[in-house]
XYZ file of N, CA, C and O in Angstrom:
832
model
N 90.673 178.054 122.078
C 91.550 177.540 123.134
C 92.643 176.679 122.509
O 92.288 175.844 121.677
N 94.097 176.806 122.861
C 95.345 175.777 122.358
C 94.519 174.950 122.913
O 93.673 175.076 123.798
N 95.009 173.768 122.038
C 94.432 172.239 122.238
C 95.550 171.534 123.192
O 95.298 170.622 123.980
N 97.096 172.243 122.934
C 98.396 171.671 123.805
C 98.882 172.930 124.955
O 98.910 174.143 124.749
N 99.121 172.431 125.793
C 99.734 173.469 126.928
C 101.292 172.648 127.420
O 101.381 171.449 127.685
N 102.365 173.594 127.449
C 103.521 173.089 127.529
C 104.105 173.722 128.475
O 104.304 174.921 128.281
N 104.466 173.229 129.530
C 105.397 173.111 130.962
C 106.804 173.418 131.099
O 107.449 172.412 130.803
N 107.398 174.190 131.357
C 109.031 173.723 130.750
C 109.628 175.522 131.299
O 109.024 176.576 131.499
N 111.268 175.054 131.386
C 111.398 176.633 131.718
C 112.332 177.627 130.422
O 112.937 177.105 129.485
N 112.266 178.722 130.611
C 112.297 179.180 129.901
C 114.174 179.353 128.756
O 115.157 180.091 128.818
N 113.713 178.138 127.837
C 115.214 177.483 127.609
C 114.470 177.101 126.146
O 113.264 177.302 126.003
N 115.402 176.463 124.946
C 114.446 175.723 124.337
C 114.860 174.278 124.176
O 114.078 173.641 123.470
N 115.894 173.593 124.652
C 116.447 172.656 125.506
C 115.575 171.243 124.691
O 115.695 170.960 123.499
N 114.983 170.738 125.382
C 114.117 169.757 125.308
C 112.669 170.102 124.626
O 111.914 169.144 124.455
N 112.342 171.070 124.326
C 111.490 171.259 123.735
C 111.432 172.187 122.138
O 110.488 172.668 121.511
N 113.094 172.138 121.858
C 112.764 172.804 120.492
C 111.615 172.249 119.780
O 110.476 172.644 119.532
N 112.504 170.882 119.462
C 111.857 169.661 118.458
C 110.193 169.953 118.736
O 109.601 170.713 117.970
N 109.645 169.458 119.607
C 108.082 169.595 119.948
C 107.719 170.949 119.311
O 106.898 170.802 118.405
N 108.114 172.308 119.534
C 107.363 173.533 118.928
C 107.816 173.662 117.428
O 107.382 174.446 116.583
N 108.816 172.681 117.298
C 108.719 172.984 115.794
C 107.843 172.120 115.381
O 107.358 172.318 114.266
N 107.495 171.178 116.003
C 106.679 170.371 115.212
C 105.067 170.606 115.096
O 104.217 170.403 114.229
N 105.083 171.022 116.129
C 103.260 171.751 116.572
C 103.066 172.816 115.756
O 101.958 173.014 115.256
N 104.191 173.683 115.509
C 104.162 174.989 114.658
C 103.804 174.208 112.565
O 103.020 174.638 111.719
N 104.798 173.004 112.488
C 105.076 172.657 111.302
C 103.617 171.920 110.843
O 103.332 171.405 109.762
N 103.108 172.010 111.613
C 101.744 170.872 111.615
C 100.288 171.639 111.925
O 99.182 171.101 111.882
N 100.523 172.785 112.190
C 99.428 174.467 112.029
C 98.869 174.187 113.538
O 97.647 174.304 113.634
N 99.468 173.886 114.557
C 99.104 173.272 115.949
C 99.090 174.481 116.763
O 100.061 175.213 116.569
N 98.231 174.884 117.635
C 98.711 176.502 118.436
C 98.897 175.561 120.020
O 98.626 174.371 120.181
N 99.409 176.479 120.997
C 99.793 175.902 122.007
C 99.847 176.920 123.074
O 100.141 178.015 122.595
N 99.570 176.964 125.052
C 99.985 177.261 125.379
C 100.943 177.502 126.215
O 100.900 176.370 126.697
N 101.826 178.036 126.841
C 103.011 177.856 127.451
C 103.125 178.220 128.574
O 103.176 179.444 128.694
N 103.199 177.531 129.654
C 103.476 177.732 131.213
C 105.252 177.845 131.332
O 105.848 176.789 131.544
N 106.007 179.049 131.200
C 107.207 178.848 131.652
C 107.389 179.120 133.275
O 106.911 180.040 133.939
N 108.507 177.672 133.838
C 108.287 177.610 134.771
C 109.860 178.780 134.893
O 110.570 179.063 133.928
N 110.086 179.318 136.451
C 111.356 179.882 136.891
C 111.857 178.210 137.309
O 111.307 177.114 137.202
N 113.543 178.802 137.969
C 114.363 178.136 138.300
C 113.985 178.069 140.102
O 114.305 177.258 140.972
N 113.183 179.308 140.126
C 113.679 179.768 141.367
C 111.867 178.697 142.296
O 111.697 178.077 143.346
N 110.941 179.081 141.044
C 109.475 177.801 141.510
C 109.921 176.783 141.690
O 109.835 176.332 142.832
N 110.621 175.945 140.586
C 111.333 174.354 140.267
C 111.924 174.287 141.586
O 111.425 173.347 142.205
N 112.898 174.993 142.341
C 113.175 174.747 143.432
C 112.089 174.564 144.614
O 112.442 173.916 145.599
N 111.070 174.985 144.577
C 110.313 174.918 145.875
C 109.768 173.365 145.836
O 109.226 172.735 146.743
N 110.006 173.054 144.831
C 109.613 171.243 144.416
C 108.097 170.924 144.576
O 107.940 169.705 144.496
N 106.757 171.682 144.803
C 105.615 171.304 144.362
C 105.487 170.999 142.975
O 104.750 170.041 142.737
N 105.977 171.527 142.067
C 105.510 170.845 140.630
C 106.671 169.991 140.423
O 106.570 169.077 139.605
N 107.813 170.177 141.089
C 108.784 168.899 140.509
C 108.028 167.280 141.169
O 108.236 166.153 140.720
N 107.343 167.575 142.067
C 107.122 166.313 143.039
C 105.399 165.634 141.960
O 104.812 164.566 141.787
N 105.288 166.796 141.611
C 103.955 166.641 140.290
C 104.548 165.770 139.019
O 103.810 165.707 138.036
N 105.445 165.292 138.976
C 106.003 165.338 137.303
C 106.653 163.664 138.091
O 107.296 163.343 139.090
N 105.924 162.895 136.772
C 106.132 161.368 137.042
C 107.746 160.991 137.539
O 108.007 160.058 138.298
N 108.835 161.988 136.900
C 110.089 161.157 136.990
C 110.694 162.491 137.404
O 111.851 162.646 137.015
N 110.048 163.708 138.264
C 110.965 164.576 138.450
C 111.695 165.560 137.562
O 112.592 166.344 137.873
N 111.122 165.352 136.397
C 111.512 166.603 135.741
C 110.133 167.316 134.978
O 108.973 167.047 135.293
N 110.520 168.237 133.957
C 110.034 168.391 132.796
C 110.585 168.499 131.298
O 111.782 168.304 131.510
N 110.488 168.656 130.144
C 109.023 169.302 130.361
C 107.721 168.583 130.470
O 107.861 167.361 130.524
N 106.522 169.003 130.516
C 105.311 168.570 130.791
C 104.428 168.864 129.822
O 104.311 170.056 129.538
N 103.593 167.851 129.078
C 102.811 168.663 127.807
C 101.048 167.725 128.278
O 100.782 166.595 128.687
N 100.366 168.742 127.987
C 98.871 168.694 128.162
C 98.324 168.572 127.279
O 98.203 169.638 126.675
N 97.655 167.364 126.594
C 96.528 166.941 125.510
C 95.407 167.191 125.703
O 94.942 167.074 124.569
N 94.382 167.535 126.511
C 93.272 167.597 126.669
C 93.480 167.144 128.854
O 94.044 167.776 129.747
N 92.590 165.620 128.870
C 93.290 165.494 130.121
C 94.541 164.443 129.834
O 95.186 164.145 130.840
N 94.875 163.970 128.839
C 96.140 163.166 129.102
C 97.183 164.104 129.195
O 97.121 165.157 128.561
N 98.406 163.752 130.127
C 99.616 164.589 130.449
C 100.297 163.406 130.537
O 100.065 162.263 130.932
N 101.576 164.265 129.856
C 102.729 163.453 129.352
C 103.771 163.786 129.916
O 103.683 165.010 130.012
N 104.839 163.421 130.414
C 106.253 163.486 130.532
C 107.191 162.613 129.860
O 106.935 161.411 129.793
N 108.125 163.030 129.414
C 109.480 162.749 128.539
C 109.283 162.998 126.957
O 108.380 162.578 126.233
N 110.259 163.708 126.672
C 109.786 164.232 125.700
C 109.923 163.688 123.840
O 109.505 164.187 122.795
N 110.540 162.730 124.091
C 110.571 162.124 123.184
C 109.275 161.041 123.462
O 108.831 160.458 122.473
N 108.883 160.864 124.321
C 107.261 160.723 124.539
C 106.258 161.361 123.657
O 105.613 160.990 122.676
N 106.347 162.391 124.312
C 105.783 163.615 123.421
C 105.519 163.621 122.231
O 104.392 163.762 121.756
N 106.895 163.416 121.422
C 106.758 163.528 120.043
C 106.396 162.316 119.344
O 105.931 162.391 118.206
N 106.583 161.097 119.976
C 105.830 160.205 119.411
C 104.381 160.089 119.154
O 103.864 159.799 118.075
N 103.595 160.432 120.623
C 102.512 160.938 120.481
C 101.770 161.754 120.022
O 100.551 161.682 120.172
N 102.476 162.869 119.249
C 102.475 164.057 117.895
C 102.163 163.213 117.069
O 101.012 162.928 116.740
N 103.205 162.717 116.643
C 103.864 161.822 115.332
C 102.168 160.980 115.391
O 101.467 161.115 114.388
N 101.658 160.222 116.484
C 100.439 159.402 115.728
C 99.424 160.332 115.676
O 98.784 160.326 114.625
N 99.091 161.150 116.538
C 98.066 161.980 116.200
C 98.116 162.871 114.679
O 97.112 162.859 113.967
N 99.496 163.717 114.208
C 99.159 164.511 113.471
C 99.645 163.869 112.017
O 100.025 164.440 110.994
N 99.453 162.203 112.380
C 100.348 161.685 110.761
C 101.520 161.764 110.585
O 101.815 161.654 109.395
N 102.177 161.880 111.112
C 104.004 162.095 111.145
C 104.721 160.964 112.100
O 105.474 161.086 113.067
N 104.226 159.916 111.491
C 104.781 158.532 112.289
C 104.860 157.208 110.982
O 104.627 156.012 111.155
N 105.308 157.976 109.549
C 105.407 157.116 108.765
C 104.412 156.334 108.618
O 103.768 156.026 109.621
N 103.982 155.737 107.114
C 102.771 155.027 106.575
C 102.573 153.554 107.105
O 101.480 152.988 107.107
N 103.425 153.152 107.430
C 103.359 151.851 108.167
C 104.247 151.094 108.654
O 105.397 151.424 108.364
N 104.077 149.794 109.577
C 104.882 149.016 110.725
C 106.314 149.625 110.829
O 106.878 150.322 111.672
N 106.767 148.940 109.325
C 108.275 149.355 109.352
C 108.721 150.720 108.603
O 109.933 150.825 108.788
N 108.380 151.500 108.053
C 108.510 152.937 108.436
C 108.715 153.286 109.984
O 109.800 153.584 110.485
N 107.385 153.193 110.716
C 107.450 153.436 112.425
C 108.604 152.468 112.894
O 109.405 153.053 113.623
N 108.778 151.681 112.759
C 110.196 151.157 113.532
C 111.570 151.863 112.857
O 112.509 152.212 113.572
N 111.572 152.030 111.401
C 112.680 153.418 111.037
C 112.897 154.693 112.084
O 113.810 155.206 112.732
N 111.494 154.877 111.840
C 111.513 156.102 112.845
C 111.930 156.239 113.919
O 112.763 157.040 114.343
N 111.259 155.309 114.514
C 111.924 154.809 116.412
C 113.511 155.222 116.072
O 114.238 156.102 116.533
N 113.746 154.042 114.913
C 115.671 153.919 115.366
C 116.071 155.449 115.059
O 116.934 155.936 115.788
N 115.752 155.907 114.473
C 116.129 156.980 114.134
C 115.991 158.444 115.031
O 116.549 159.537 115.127
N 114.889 157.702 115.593
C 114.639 159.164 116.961
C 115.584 158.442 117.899
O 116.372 159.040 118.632
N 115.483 157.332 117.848
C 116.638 156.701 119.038
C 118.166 157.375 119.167
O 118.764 157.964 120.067
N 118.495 156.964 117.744
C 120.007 157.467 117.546
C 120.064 159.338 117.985
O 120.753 159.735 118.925
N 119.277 160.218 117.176
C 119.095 161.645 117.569
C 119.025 161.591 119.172
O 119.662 162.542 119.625
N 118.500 160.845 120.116
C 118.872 160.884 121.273
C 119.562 161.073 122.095
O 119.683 161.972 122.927
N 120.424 159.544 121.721
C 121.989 159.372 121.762
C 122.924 160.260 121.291
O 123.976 160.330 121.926
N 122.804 160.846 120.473
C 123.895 162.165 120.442
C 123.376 163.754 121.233
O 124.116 164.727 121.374
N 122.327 163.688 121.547
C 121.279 164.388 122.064
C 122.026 164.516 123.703
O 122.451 165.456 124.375
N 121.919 163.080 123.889
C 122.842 162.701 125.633
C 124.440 163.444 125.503
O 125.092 164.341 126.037
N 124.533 162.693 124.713
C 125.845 163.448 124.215
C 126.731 164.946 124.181
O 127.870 165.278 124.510
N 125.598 165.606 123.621
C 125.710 167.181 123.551
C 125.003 168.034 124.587
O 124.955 169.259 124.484
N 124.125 166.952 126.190
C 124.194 168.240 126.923
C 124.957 167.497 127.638
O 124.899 167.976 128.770
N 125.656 166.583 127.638
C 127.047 165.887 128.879
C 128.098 167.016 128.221
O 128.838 167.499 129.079
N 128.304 167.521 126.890
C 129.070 168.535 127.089
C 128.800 169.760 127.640
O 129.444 170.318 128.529
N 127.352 170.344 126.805
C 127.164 171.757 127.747
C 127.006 171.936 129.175
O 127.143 173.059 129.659
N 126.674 170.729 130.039
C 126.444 171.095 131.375
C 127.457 170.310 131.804
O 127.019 169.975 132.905
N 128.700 169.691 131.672
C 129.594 169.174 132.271
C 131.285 169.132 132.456
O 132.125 168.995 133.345
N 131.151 169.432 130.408
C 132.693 169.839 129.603
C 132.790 170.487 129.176
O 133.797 170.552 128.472
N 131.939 171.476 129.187
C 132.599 172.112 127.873
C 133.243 173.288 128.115
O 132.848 174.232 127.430
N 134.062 173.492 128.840
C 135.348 174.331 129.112
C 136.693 173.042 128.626
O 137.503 173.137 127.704
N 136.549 172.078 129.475
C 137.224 171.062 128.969
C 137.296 170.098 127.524
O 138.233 169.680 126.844
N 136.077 170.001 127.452
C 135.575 168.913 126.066
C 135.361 169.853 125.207
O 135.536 169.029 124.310
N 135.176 170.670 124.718
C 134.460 171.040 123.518
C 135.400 170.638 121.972
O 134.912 169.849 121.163
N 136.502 171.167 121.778
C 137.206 170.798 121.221
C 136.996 169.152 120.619
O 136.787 168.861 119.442
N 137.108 168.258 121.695
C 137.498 166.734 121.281
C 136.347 166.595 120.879
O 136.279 165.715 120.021
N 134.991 167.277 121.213
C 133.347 166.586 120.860
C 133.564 167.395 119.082
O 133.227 166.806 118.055
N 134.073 168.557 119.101
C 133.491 168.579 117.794
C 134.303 167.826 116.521
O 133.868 167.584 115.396
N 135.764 167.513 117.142
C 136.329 166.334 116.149
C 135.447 165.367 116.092
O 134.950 164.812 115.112
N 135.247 165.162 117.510
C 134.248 163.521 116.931
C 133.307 163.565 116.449
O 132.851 162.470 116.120
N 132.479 164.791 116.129
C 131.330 165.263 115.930
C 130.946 164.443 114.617
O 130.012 163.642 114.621
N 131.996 164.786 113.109
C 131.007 164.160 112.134
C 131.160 162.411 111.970
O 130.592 161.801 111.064
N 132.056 161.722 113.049
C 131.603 160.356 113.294
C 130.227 159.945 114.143
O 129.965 158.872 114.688
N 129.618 160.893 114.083
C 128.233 160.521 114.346
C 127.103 161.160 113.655
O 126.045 160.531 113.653
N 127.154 162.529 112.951
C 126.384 163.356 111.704
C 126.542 162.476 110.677
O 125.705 162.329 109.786
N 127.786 161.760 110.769
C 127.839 161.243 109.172
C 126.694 159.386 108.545
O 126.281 158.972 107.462
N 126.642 158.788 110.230
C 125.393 157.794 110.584
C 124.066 158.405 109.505
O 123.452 157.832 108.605
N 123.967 159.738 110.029
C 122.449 160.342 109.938
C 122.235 160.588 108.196
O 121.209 160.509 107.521
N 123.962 160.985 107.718
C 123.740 161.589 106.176
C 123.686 160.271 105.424
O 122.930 159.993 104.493
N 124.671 159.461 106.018
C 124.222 157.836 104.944
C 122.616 157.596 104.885
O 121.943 157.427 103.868
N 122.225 157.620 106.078
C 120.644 157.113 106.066
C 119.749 157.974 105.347
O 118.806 157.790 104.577
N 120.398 159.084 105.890
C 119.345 159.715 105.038
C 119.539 159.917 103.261
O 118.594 159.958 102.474
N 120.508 159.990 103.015
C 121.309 160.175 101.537
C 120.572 159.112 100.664
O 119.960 159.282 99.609
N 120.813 157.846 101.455
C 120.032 156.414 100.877
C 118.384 156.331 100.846
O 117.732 155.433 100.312
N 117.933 157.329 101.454
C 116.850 157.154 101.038
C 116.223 158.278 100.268
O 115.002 158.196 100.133
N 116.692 159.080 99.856
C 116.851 160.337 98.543
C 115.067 160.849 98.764
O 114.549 160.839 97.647
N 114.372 161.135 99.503
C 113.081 162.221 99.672
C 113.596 163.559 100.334
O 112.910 164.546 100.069
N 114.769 163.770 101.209
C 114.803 164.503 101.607
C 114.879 164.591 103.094
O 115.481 165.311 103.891
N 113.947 163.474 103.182
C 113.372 162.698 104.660
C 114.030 161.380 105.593
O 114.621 160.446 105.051
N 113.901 161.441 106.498
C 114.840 160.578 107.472
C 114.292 159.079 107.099
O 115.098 158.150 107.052
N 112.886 158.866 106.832
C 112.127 157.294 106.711
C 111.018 158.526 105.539
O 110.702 159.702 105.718
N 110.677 157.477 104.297
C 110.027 157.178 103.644
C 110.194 158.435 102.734
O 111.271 158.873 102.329
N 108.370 159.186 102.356
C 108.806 160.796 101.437
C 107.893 161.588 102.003
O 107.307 162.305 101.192
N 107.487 161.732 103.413
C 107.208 162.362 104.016
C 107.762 162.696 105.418
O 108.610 161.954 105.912
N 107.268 163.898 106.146
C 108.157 164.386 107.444
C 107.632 163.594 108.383
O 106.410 163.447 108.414
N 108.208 163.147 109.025
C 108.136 162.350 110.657
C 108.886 163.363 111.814
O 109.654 164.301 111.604
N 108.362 162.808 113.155
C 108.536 163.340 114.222
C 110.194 162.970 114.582
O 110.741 163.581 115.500
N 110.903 161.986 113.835
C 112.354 162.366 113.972
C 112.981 163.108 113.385
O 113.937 163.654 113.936
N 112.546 163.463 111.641
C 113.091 164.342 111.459
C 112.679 165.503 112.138
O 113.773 165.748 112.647
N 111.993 166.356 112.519
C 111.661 167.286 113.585
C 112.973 167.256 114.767
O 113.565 168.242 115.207
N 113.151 166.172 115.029
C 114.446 165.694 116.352
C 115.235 166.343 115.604
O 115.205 167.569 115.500
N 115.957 165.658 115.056
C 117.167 165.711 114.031
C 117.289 167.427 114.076
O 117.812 168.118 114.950
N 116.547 167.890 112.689
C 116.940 169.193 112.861
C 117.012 170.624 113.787
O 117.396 171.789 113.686
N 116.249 169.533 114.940
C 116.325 171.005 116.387
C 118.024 170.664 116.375
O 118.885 171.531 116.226
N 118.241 169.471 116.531
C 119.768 169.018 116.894
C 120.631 169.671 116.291
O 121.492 170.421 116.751
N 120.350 169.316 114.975
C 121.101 170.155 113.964
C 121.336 171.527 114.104
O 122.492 171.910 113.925
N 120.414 172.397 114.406
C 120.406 173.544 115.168
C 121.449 174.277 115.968
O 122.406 175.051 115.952
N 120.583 173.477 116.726
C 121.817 173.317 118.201
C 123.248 173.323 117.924
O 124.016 174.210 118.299
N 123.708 171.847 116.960
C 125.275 171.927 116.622
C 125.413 173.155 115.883
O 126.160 173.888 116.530
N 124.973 173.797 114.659
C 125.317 174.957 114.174
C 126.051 176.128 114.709
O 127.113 176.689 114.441
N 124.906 176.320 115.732
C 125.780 177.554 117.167
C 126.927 176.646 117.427
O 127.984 177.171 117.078
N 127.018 175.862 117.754
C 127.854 174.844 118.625
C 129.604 175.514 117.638
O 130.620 176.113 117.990
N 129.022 174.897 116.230
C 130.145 174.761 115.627
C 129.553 175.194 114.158
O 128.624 174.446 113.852
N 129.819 176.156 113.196
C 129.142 176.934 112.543
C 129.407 176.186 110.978
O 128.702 176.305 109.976
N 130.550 175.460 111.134
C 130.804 174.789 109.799
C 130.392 173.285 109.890
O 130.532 172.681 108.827
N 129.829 172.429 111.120
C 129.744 171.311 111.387
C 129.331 170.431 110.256
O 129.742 169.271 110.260
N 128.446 170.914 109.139
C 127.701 170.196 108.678
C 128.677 170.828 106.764
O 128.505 170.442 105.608
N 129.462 171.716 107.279
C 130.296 171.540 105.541
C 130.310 170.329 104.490
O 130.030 170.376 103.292
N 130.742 169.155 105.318
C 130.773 167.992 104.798
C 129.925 166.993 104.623
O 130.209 165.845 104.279
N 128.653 167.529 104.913
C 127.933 166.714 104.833
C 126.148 167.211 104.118
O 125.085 167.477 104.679
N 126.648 167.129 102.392
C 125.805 167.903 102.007
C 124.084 167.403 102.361
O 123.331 168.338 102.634
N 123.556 166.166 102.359
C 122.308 165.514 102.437
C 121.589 166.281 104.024
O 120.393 166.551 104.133
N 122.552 166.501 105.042
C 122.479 166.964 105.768
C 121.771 168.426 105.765
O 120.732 168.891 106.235
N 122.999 168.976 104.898
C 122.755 170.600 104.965
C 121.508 171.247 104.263
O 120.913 172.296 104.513
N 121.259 170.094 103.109
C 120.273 170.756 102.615
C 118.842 170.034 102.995
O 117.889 169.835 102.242
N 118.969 169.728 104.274
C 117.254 169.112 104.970
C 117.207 170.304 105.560
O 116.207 171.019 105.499
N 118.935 170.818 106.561
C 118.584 171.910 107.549
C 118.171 172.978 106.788
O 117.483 173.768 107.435
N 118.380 173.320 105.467
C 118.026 174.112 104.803
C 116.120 174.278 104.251
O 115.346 175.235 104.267
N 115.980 172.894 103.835
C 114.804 172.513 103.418
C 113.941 173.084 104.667
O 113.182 174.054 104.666
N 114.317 172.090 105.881
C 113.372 172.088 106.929
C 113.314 173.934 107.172
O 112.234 174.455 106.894
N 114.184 174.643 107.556
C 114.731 176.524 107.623
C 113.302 176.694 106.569
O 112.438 177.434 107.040
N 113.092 176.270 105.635
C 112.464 177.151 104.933
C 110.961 176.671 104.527
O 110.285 176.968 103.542
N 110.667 175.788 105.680
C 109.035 175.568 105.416
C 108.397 176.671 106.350
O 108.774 177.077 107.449
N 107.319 177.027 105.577
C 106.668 178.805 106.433
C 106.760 178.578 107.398
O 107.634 179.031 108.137
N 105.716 177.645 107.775
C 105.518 177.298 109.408
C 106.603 177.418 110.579
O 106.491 178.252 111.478
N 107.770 176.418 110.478
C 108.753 176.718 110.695
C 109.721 177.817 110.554
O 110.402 178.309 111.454
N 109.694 178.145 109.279
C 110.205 179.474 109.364
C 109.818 180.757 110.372
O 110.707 181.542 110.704
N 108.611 180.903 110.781
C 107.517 182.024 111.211
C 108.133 181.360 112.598
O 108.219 182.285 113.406
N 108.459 180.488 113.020
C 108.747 179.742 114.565
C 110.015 180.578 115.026
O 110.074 181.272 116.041
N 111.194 180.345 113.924
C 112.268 180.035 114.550
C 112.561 181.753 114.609
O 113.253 182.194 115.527
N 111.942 182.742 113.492
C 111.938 183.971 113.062
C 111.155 184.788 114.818
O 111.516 185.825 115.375
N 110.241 183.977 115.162
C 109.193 184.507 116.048
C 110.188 185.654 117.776
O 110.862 184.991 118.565
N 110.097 186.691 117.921
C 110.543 186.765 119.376
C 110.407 185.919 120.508
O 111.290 185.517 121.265
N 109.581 185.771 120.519
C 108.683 184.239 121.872
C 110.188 183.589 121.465
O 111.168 184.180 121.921
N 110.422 182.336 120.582
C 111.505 181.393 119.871
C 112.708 181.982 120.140
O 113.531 181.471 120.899
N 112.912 183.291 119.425
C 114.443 183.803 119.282
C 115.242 184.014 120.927
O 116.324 183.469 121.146
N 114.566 184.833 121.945
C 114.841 185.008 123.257
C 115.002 184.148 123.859
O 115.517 184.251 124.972
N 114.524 182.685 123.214
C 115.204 181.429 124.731
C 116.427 181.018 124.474
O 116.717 180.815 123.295
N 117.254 180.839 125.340
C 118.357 180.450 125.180
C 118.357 178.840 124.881
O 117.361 178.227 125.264
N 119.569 177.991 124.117
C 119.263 176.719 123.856
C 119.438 176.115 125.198
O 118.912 175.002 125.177
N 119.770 176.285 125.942
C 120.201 175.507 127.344
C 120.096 176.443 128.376
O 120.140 177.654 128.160
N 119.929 175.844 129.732
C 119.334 176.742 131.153
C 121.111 177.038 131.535
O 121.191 177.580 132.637
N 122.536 176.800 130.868
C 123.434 177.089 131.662
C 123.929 178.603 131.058
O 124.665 179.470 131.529
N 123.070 178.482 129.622
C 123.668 179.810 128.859
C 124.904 179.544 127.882
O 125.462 180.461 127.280
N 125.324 178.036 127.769
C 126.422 178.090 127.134
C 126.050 176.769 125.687
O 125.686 175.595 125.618
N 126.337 177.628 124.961
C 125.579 176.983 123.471
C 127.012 176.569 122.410
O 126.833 176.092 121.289
């Protein structure tokens, strides 16, 4: 039996980060995709603490928000840095991936007929935050010399901008070669390679 069951519709939106990380960590899972057209009848939206999803199942604890989620990965599967201040690295660091996170679906679901253009100028005044930090600390890794549940954030993001903008990360080599690093751990690899993975679209509007 998956030990995790995951809620969510069929997008990979808010839940890249989480299946890469369950996948990167030998985790199996199963998947309730919800329609657009159920979500409307509002019995499971009226189920879900704050009205949305996705929704992830531990056993009986159930979680909503998903950077929730991955924190709660992060202590269970060891991927929450070796100690105090490592885990407060991490925080800031899943924090910031957030914040540009807000960022990039206020464009896909709001501007981006209008914005796209001006977001990707501004784009590496905020990639370039992520390559200092990470550059300065030379493992490869966002906090310490092992993987944490932000880097997991980070590179769904990273992802994401790629389609977005295919050269985004030219300039920013520390960057390119995590997305590269991270691309080529099996686990992950076998994820992103998988049909299930490849067929969701990154966002429920269709526009990436």
């Amino acid at each position: 039996v998956a030990p995790y069951t995951i809620t969510y519709f069929a997008v990979k939106g808010r839940c890249g980060a989480l299946k890469i990380m369950l996948a990167d960590q030998s985790q199996t899972w199963k998947e309730n995709l919800v329609t657009f057209e159920e979500w409307a009848k509002g019995d499971l939206k009226s189920s879900c603490v704050f009205g949305q999803l996705p929704k992830l199942e531990d056993g009986d604890l159930v979680l909503f928000q998903s950077n929730a989620m991955l924190r709660h990965l992060g202590r269970k599967h060891g991927a929450y840095g070796k100690n105090d201040c490592e885990a407060a690295h991490i925080d800031m660091m899943s924090d910031g991936v957030e914040d540009l996170r807000l960022k990039y679906f206020k464009l896909i679901y709001q501007e981006y007929e209008t914005g796209k253009e001006a977001y990707i100028k501004d784009l590496p005044n905020h990639l370039s935050k992520f390559e200092a930090f990470m550059a300065k600390n030379k493992s490869g890794f966002l906090v310490g010399d092992k993987i944490s549940f932000a880097d997991y954030n980070l590179f769904d993001l990273l992802l994401n901008h790629k389609v977005l903008c295919s050269t985004c990360l030219d300039s920013f080599p520390t960057l390119k070669k995590f997305v590269d690093m991270m691309s080529t751990r099996p686990k992950i690899k076998a994820l992103l390679e998988s049909d299930d993975f490849k067929k969701l679209p990154i966002n429920g509007n269709g526009k990436q």
